[in-house]
Amino acid sequence: MSIERELSKRSESKCELCGTEENLKVYTVLPTQKGGIDEAVLACTTCINQIENPDKVDLNHWRCLNDSMWNENVAVQVVAWRMLSRMRAAGWPQELLDMMYLDEDTLTWAQATGEGEDDENKLVHRDSNGVILEHGDSVVLIKDLKVKGSSMVAKQGTAVRNIRLDHENAEYIEGKVDGQQIVIITQYVKKI
């Protein structure tokens, strides 16, 4: 059975965050360990767009977290905690966070993306020009790079799409070059 069908069954074909029944997609909660249904939620495009674009968050839309934060599925709890942490300055999200309980492993997963940290402690990935990089961005290499442990050389001008951020080091990102997943130092890339 596909992940989407399993999630539809688990959620009764509703967004696991806001409860809508339209425009549902699988949203993988990063960082993943094994992948699969335990690390994904079924969410509507409205929720996904606001999760991925912090500047487009509509506080009133997320009042639904009052219910979904109690969901028995850990991935839903993680997304709820992250969104409440992001919006906590508004007041009511902080009240919900104060009520919410996550076990140690779940809280570690929820904090892995830096949500909930003060801005001064949060890892910020920047390209060679100082532009902030986000998960899923596309970058271009500004220098030929030898790939360690391989005879491959990633050529200057190569586009790397759908990058992933290293959550422990602000100078590292991951991406595919010529079909091979590699770690790239941010000072050698420019955001497209």
CSV table of N, CA, C and O in Angstrom, one decimal, residues 3 26 31 38 40-41 50 52 65 67 77 82 86 93 96 126-127 129 149 151 163 167 181 191:
chain,number,residue,atom,x,y,z
A,3,ILE,N,2.2,5.1,0.6
A,3,ILE,CA,2.2,6.0,1.8
A,3,ILE,C,1.0,6.9,1.8
A,3,ILE,O,0.3,7.1,2.8
A,26,VAL,N,1.0,14.3,0.6
A,26,VAL,CA,1.9,13.8,1.6
A,26,VAL,C,3.0,14.9,1.9
A,26,VAL,O,3.6,15.4,1.0
A,31,PRO,N,14.0,16.2,9.8
A,31,PRO,CA,14.8,15.2,9.1
A,31,PRO,C,14.3,13.8,9.3
A,31,PRO,O,13.8,13.5,10.4
A,38,ASP,N,5.4,6.9,9.3
A,38,ASP,CA,5.6,7.4,10.7
A,38,ASP,C,6.3,8.8,10.6
A,38,ASP,O,6.4,9.4,11.6
A,40,ALA,N,5.6,11.1,8.2
A,40,ALA,CA,4.9,11.9,7.2
A,40,ALA,C,3.5,12.3,7.8
A,40,ALA,O,3.0,11.6,8.6
A,41,VAL,N,2.9,13.3,7.2
A,41,VAL,CA,1.5,13.7,7.5
A,41,VAL,C,0.8,13.9,6.2
A,41,VAL,O,1.4,14.3,5.2
A,50,GLN,N,2.3,27.2,4.1
A,50,GLN,CA,2.6,28.0,5.3
A,50,GLN,C,3.7,27.4,6.1
A,50,GLN,O,4.5,28.1,6.7
A,52,GLU,N,6.2,25.7,4.8
A,52,GLU,CA,7.5,25.9,4.0
A,52,GLU,C,7.8,27.3,3.8
A,52,GLU,O,8.9,27.6,3.4
A,65,LEU,N,-4.6,24.0,15.5
A,65,LEU,CA,-3.6,23.2,16.2
A,65,LEU,C,-4.1,22.9,17.6
A,65,LEU,O,-3.6,22.0,18.3
A,67,ASP,N,-6.6,21.5,18.4
A,67,ASP,CA,-7.1,20.1,18.3
A,67,ASP,C,-6.0,19.1,17.8
A,67,ASP,O,-5.7,18.1,18.4
A,77,GLN,N,2.3,15.6,15.8
A,77,GLN,CA,2.7,16.4,17.0
A,77,GLN,C,3.9,17.2,16.7
A,77,GLN,O,4.0,18.4,17.1
A,82,ARG,N,6.3,22.6,16.0
A,82,ARG,CA,7.1,23.5,15.2
A,82,ARG,C,6.3,24.8,14.8
A,82,ARG,O,6.8,25.9,14.9
A,86,ARG,N,7.0,28.6,16.1
A,86,ARG,CA,7.2,29.7,15.1
A,86,ARG,C,6.3,30.9,15.4
A,86,ARG,O,6.7,32.0,15.2
A,93,PRO,N,-0.4,30.8,20.8
A,93,PRO,CA,0.4,29.7,20.5
A,93,PRO,C,1.3,29.3,21.7
A,93,PRO,O,1.5,28.1,22.0
A,96,LEU,N,-0.7,27.2,24.1
A,96,LEU,CA,-0.8,25.8,23.7
A,96,LEU,C,0.5,25.0,23.9
A,96,LEU,O,0.5,23.9,24.3
A,126,ARG,N,24.0,30.4,4.7
A,126,ARG,CA,24.1,31.5,3.7
A,126,ARG,C,25.0,31.1,2.6
A,126,ARG,O,26.0,30.4,2.8
A,127,ASP,N,24.6,31.6,1.4
A,127,ASP,CA,25.5,31.3,0.2
A,127,ASP,C,26.7,32.2,0.2
A,127,ASP,O,26.9,33.0,1.1
A,129,ASN,N,27.2,34.9,-1.3
A,129,ASN,CA,26.8,36.3,-1.3
A,129,ASN,C,26.1,36.7,0.0
A,129,ASN,O,25.6,37.8,0.1
A,149,GLY,N,36.4,11.2,-1.5
A,149,GLY,CA,36.0,9.7,-1.6
A,149,GLY,C,35.6,9.3,-3.0
A,149,GLY,O,35.0,8.2,-3.2
A,151,SER,N,36.3,10.1,-7.5
A,151,SER,CA,37.2,10.7,-8.5
A,151,SER,C,36.4,11.8,-9.3
A,151,SER,O,36.9,12.5,-10.1
A,163,ILE,N,18.0,21.4,-2.5
A,163,ILE,CA,19.0,21.2,-1.5
A,163,ILE,C,18.4,20.8,-0.1
A,163,ILE,O,17.3,21.2,0.2
A,167,HIS,N,21.6,20.2,9.7
A,167,HIS,CA,21.0,20.8,10.9
A,167,HIS,C,22.0,21.0,12.1
A,167,HIS,O,21.7,21.4,13.2
A,181,GLN,N,24.5,12.0,-4.3
A,181,GLN,CA,24.2,12.9,-3.2
A,181,GLN,C,25.6,13.3,-2.6
A,181,GLN,O,26.3,12.4,-2.2
A,191,LYS,N,22.8,31.1,-4.6
A,191,LYS,CA,21.4,30.8,-4.7
A,191,LYS,C,20.9,31.2,-6.1
A,191,LYS,O,21.2,32.3,-6.6
